[in-house]
mmCIF file of C-alpha atoms in Angstrom:
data_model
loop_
_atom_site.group_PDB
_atom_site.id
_atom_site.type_symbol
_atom_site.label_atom_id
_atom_site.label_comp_id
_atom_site.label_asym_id
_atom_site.label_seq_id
_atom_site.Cartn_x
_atom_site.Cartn_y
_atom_site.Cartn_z
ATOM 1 C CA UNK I 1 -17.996 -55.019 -52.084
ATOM 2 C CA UNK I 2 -20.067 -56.783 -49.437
ATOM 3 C CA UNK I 3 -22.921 -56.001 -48.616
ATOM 4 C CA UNK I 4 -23.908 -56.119 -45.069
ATOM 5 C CA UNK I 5 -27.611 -55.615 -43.995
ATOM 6 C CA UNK I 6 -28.903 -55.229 -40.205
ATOM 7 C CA UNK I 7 -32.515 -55.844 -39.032
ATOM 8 C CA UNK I 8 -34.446 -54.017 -38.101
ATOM 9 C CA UNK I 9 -33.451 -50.141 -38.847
ATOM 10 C CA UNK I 10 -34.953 -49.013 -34.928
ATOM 11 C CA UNK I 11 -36.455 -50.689 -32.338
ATOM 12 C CA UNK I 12 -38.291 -49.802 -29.098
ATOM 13 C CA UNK I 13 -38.152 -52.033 -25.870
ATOM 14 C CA UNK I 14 -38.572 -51.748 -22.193
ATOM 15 C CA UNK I 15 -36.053 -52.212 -19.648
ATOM 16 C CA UNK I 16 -35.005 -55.612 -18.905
ATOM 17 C CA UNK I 17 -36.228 -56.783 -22.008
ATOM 18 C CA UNK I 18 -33.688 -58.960 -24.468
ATOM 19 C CA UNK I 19 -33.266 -56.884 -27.411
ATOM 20 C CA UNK I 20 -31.662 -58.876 -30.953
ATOM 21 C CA UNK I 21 -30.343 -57.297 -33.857
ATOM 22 C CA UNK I 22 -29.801 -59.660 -36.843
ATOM 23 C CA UNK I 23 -26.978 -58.705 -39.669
ATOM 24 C CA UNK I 24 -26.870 -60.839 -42.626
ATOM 25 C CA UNK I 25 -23.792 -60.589 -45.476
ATOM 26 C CA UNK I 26 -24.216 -60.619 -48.974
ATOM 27 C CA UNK I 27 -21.581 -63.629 -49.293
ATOM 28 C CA UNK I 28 -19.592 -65.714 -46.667
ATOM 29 C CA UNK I 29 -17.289 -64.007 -44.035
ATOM 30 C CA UNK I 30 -16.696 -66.832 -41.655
ATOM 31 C CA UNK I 31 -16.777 -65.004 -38.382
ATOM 32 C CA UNK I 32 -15.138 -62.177 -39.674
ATOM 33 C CA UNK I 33 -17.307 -59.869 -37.992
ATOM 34 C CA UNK I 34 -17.464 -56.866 -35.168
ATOM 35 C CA UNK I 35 -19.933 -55.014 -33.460
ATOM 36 C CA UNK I 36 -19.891 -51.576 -32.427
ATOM 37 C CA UNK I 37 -22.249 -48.788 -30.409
ATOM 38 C CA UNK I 38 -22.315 -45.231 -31.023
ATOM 39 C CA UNK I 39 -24.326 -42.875 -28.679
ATOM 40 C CA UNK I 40 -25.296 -39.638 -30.359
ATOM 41 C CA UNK I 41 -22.393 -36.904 -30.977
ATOM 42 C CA UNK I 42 -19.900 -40.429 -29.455
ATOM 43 C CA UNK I 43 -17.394 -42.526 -31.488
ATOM 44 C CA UNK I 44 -18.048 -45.568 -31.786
ATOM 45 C CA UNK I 45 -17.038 -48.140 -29.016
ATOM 46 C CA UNK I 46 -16.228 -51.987 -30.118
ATOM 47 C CA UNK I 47 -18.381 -54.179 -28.328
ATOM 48 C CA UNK I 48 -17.688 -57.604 -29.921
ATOM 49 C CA UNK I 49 -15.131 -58.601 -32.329
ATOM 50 C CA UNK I 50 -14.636 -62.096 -34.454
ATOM 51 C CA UNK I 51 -18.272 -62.460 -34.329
ATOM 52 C CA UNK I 52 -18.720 -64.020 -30.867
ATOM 53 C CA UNK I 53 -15.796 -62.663 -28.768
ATOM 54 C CA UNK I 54 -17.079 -59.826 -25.811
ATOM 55 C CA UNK I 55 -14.076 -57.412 -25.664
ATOM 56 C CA UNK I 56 -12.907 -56.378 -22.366
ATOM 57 C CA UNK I 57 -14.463 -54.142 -20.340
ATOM 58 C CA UNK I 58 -17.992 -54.724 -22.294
ATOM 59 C CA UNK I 59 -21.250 -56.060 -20.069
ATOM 60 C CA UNK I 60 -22.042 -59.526 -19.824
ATOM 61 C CA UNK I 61 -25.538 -58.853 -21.047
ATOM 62 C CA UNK I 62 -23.948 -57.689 -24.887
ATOM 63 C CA UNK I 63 -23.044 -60.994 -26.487
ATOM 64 C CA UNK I 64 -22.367 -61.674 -30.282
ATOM 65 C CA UNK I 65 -23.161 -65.388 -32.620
ATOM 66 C CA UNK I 66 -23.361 -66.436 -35.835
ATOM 67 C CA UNK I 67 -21.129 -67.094 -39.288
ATOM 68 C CA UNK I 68 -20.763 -67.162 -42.753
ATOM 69 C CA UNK I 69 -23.616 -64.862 -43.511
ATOM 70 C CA UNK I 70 -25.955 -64.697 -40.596
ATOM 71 C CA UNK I 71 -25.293 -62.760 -37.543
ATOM 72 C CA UNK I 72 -26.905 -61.873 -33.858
ATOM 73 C CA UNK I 73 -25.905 -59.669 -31.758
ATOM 74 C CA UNK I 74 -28.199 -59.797 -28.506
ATOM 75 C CA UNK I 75 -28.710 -57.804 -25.402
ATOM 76 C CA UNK I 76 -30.025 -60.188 -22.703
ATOM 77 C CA UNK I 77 -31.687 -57.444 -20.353
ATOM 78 C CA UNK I 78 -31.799 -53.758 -21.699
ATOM 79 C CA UNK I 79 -30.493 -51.093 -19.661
ATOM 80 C CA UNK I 80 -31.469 -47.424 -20.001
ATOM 81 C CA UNK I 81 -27.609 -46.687 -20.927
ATOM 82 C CA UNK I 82 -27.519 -49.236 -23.692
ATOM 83 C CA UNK I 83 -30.006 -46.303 -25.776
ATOM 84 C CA UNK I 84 -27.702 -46.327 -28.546
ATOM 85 C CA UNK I 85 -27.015 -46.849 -32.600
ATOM 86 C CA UNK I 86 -25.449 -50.413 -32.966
ATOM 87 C CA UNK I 87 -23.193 -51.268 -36.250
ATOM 88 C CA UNK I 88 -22.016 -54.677 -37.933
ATOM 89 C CA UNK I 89 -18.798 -54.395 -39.875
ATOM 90 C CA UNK I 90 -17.575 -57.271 -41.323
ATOM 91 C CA UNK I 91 -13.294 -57.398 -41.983
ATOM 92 C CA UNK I 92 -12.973 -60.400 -44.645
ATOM 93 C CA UNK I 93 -12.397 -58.051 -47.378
ATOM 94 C CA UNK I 94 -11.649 -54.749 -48.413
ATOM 95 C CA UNK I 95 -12.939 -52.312 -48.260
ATOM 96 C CA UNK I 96 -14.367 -52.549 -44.530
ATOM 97 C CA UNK I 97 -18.641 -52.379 -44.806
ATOM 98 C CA UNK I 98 -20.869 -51.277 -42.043
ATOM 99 C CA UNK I 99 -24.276 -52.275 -41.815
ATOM 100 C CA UNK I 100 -26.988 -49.587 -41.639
ATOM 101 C CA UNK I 101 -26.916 -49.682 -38.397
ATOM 102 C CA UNK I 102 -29.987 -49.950 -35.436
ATOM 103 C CA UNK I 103 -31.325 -47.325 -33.304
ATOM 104 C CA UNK I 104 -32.303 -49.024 -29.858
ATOM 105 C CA UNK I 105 -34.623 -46.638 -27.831
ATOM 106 C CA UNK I 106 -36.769 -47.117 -24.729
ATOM 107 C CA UNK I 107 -40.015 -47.959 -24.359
ATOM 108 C CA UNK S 1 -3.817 -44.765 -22.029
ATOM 109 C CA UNK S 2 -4.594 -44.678 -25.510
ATOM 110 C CA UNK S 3 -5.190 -41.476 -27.179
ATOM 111 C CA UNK S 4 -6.070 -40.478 -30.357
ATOM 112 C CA UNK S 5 -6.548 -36.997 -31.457
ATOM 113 C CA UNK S 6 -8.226 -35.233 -34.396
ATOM 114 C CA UNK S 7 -7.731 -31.850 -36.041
ATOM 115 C CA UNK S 8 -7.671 -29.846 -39.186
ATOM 116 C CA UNK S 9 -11.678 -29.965 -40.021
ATOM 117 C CA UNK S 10 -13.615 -27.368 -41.423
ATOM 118 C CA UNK S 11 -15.459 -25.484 -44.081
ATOM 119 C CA UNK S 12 -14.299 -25.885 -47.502
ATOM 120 C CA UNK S 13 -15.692 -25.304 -50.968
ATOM 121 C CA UNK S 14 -16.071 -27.964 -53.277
ATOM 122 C CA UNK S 15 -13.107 -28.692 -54.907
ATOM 123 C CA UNK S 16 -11.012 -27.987 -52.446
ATOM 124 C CA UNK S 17 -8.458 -29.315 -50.123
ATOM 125 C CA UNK S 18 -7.978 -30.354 -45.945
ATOM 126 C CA UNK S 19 -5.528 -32.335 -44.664
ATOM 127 C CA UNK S 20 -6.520 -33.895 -41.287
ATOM 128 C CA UNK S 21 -4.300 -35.002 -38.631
ATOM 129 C CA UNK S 22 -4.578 -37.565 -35.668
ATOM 130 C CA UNK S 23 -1.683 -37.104 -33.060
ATOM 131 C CA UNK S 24 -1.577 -40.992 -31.156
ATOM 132 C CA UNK S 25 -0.398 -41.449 -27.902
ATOM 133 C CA UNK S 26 0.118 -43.893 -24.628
ATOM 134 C CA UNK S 27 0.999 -47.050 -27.316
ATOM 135 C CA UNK S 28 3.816 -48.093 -29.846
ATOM 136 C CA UNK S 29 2.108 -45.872 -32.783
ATOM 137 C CA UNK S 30 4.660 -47.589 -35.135
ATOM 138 C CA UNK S 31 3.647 -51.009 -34.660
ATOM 139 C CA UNK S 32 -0.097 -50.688 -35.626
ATOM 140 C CA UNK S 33 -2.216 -50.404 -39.002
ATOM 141 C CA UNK S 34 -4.478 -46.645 -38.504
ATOM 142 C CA UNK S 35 -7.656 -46.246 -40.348
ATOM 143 C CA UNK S 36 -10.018 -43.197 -40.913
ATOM 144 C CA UNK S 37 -13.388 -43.830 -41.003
ATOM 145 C CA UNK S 38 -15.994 -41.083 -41.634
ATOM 146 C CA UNK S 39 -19.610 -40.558 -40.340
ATOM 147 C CA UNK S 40 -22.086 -38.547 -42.966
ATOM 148 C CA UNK S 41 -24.068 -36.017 -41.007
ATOM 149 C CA UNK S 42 -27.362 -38.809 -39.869
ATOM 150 C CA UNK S 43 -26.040 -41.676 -41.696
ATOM 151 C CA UNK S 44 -24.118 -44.442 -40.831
ATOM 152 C CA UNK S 45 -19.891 -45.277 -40.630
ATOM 153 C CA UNK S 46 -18.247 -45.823 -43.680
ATOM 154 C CA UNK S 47 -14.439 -46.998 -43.593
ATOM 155 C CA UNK S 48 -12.206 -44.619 -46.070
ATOM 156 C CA UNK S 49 -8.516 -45.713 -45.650
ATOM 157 C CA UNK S 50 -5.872 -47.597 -43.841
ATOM 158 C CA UNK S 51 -2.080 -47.866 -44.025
ATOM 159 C CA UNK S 52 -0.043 -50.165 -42.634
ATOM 160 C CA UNK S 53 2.792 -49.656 -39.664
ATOM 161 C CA UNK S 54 5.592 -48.625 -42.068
ATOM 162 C CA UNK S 55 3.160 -47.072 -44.513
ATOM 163 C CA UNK S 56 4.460 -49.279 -47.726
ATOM 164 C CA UNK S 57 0.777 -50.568 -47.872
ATOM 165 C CA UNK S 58 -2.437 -48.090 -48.188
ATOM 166 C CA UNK S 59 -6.190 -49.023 -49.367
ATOM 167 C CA UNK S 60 -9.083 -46.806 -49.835
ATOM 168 C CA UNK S 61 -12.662 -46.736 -50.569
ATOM 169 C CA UNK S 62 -13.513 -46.436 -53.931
ATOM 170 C CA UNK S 63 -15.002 -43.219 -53.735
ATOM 171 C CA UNK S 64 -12.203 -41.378 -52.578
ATOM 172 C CA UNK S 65 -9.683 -42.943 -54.711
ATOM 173 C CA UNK S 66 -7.183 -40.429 -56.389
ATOM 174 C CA UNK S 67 -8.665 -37.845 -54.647
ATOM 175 C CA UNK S 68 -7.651 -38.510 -50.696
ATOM 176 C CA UNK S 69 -3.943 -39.661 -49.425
ATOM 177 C CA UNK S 70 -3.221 -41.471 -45.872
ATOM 178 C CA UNK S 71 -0.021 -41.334 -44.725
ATOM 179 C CA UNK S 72 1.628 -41.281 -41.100
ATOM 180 C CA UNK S 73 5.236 -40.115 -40.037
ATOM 181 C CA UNK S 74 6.078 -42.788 -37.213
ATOM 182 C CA UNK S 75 8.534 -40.344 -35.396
ATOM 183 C CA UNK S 76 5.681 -37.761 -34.723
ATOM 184 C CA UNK S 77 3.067 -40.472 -33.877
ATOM 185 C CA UNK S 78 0.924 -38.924 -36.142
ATOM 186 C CA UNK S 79 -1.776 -39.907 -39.320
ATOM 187 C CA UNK S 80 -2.823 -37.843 -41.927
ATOM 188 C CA UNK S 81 -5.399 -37.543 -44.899
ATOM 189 C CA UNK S 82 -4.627 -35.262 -47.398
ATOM 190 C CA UNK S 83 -8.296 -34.856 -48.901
ATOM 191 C CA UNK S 84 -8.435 -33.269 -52.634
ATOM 192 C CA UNK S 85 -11.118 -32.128 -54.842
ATOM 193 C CA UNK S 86 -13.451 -32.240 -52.417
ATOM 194 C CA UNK S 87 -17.024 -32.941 -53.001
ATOM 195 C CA UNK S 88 -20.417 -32.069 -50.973
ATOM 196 C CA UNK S 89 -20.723 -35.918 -50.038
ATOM 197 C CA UNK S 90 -17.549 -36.007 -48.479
ATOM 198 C CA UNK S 91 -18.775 -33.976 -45.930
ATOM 199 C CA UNK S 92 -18.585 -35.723 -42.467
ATOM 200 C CA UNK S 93 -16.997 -36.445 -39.172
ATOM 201 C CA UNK S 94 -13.597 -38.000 -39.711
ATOM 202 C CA UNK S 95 -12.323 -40.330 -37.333
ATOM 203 C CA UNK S 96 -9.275 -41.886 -36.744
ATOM 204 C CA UNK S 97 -8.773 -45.841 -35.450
ATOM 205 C CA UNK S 98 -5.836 -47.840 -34.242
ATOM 206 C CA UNK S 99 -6.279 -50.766 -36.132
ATOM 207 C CA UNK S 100 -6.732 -52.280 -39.769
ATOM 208 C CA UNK S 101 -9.684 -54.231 -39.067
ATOM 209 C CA UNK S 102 -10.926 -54.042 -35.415
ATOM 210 C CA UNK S 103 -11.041 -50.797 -34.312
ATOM 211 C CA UNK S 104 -10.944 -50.359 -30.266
ATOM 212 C CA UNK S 105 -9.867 -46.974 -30.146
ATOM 213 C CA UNK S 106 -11.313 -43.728 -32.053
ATOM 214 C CA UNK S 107 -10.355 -40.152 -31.860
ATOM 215 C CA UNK S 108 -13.535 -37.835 -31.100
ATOM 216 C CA UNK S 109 -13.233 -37.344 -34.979
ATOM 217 C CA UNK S 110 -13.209 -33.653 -36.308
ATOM 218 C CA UNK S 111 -15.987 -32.213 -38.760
ATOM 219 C CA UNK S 112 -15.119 -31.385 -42.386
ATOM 220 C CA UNK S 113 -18.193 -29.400 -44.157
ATOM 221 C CA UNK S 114 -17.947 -29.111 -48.128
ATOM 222 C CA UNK S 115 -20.166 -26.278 -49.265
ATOM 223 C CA UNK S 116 -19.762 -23.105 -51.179
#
């Protein structure tokens, strides 16, 4: 299975500050690679898919980069709405794997 | 608009059986792959099973192997998972996704609870 690991587990910033959560896989994906928020007692909601690509509807300020095994996901200027749990999930192989996932809270 | 619906959670002792449903609406429900993905009370998301469109194809997680069964019956627009021999650690919210591998829409997912 792969093995896909996010950094860091939480994190605290202020409003308006650019927030980045790294997920790194334990072999190559290409960009085979989503991104997804969950707010508490929420399913999650797809944010970015094929590593890079800002599905519709999503903020500008959510963006996605990175391949083979090294991933960013970055939120250019934190918003009090955007307190959520962000996941990786990568789709090269079965089964599916979700990173740990990252707890963003407020400052 | 998409819609995707969850029932059939519960308590259950271990060892025992649910089936859980997902009634889709507002797309073609035979022309997509459906997943279930579950959510461990605190923990994280952990993909379980898919099946494709006509259902000839179905994969699962290792851990629920021979134990849980996706299917779907395209002229009810509806997915099931026929859970057996239920253990503690499959206790979770279940969701159900439209999709095999990107998953843009979710059910509110329904609670199963394994405990005697």
């Amino acid at each position: 299975d792969i093995q896909m690991t996010q950094s860091p587990s939480s994190l605290s910033a202020s409003v308006g500050d650019r927030v980045t959560i790294t997920c790194q896989a334990s072999q190559d994906i290409s960009n085979y690679l989503n991104w997804y928020q969950q707010k508490p007692g929420k399913a999650p909601k797809l944010l970015i898919y094929d590593a890079s690509n800002l599905e519709t509807g999503v903020p500008s300020r959510f963006s996605g980069s990175g391949s083979g095994t090294d991933f960013t996901f970055t939120i250019s200027s934190l918003q009090p709405e955007d307190i959520a749990t962000y996941y990786c999930q990568q789709y090269d192989n079965l089964p599916r794997t979700f990173g740990q996932g990252t707890k963003v809270e407020i400052k | 608009e998409v819609q995707l619906v969850e029932s059939g959670g519960g308590l259950v002792q271990p060892g025992g059986s649910l089936r859980l449903s997902c009634a889709a609406s507002g797309f073609t429900f035979s022309s997509y792959w459906m997943s279930w993905v579950r959510q461990a009370p605190g923990k994280g998301l952990e993909w379980v099973a898919n099946i494709k469109q006509d259902g000839s194809e179905k994969y699962y997680v290792d851990s629920v192997k021979g134990r849980f069964t996706i299917s779907r019956d395209n002229a009810k627009n509806s997915l099931y998972l026929q859970m057996n021999s239920l253990r503690a650690e499959d206790t979770a919210v279940y969701y159900c996704a439209r999709g095999s591998y990107r998953w843009e829409y979710w059910g509110q997912g329904t609670l199963v609870t394994v405990s005697s």
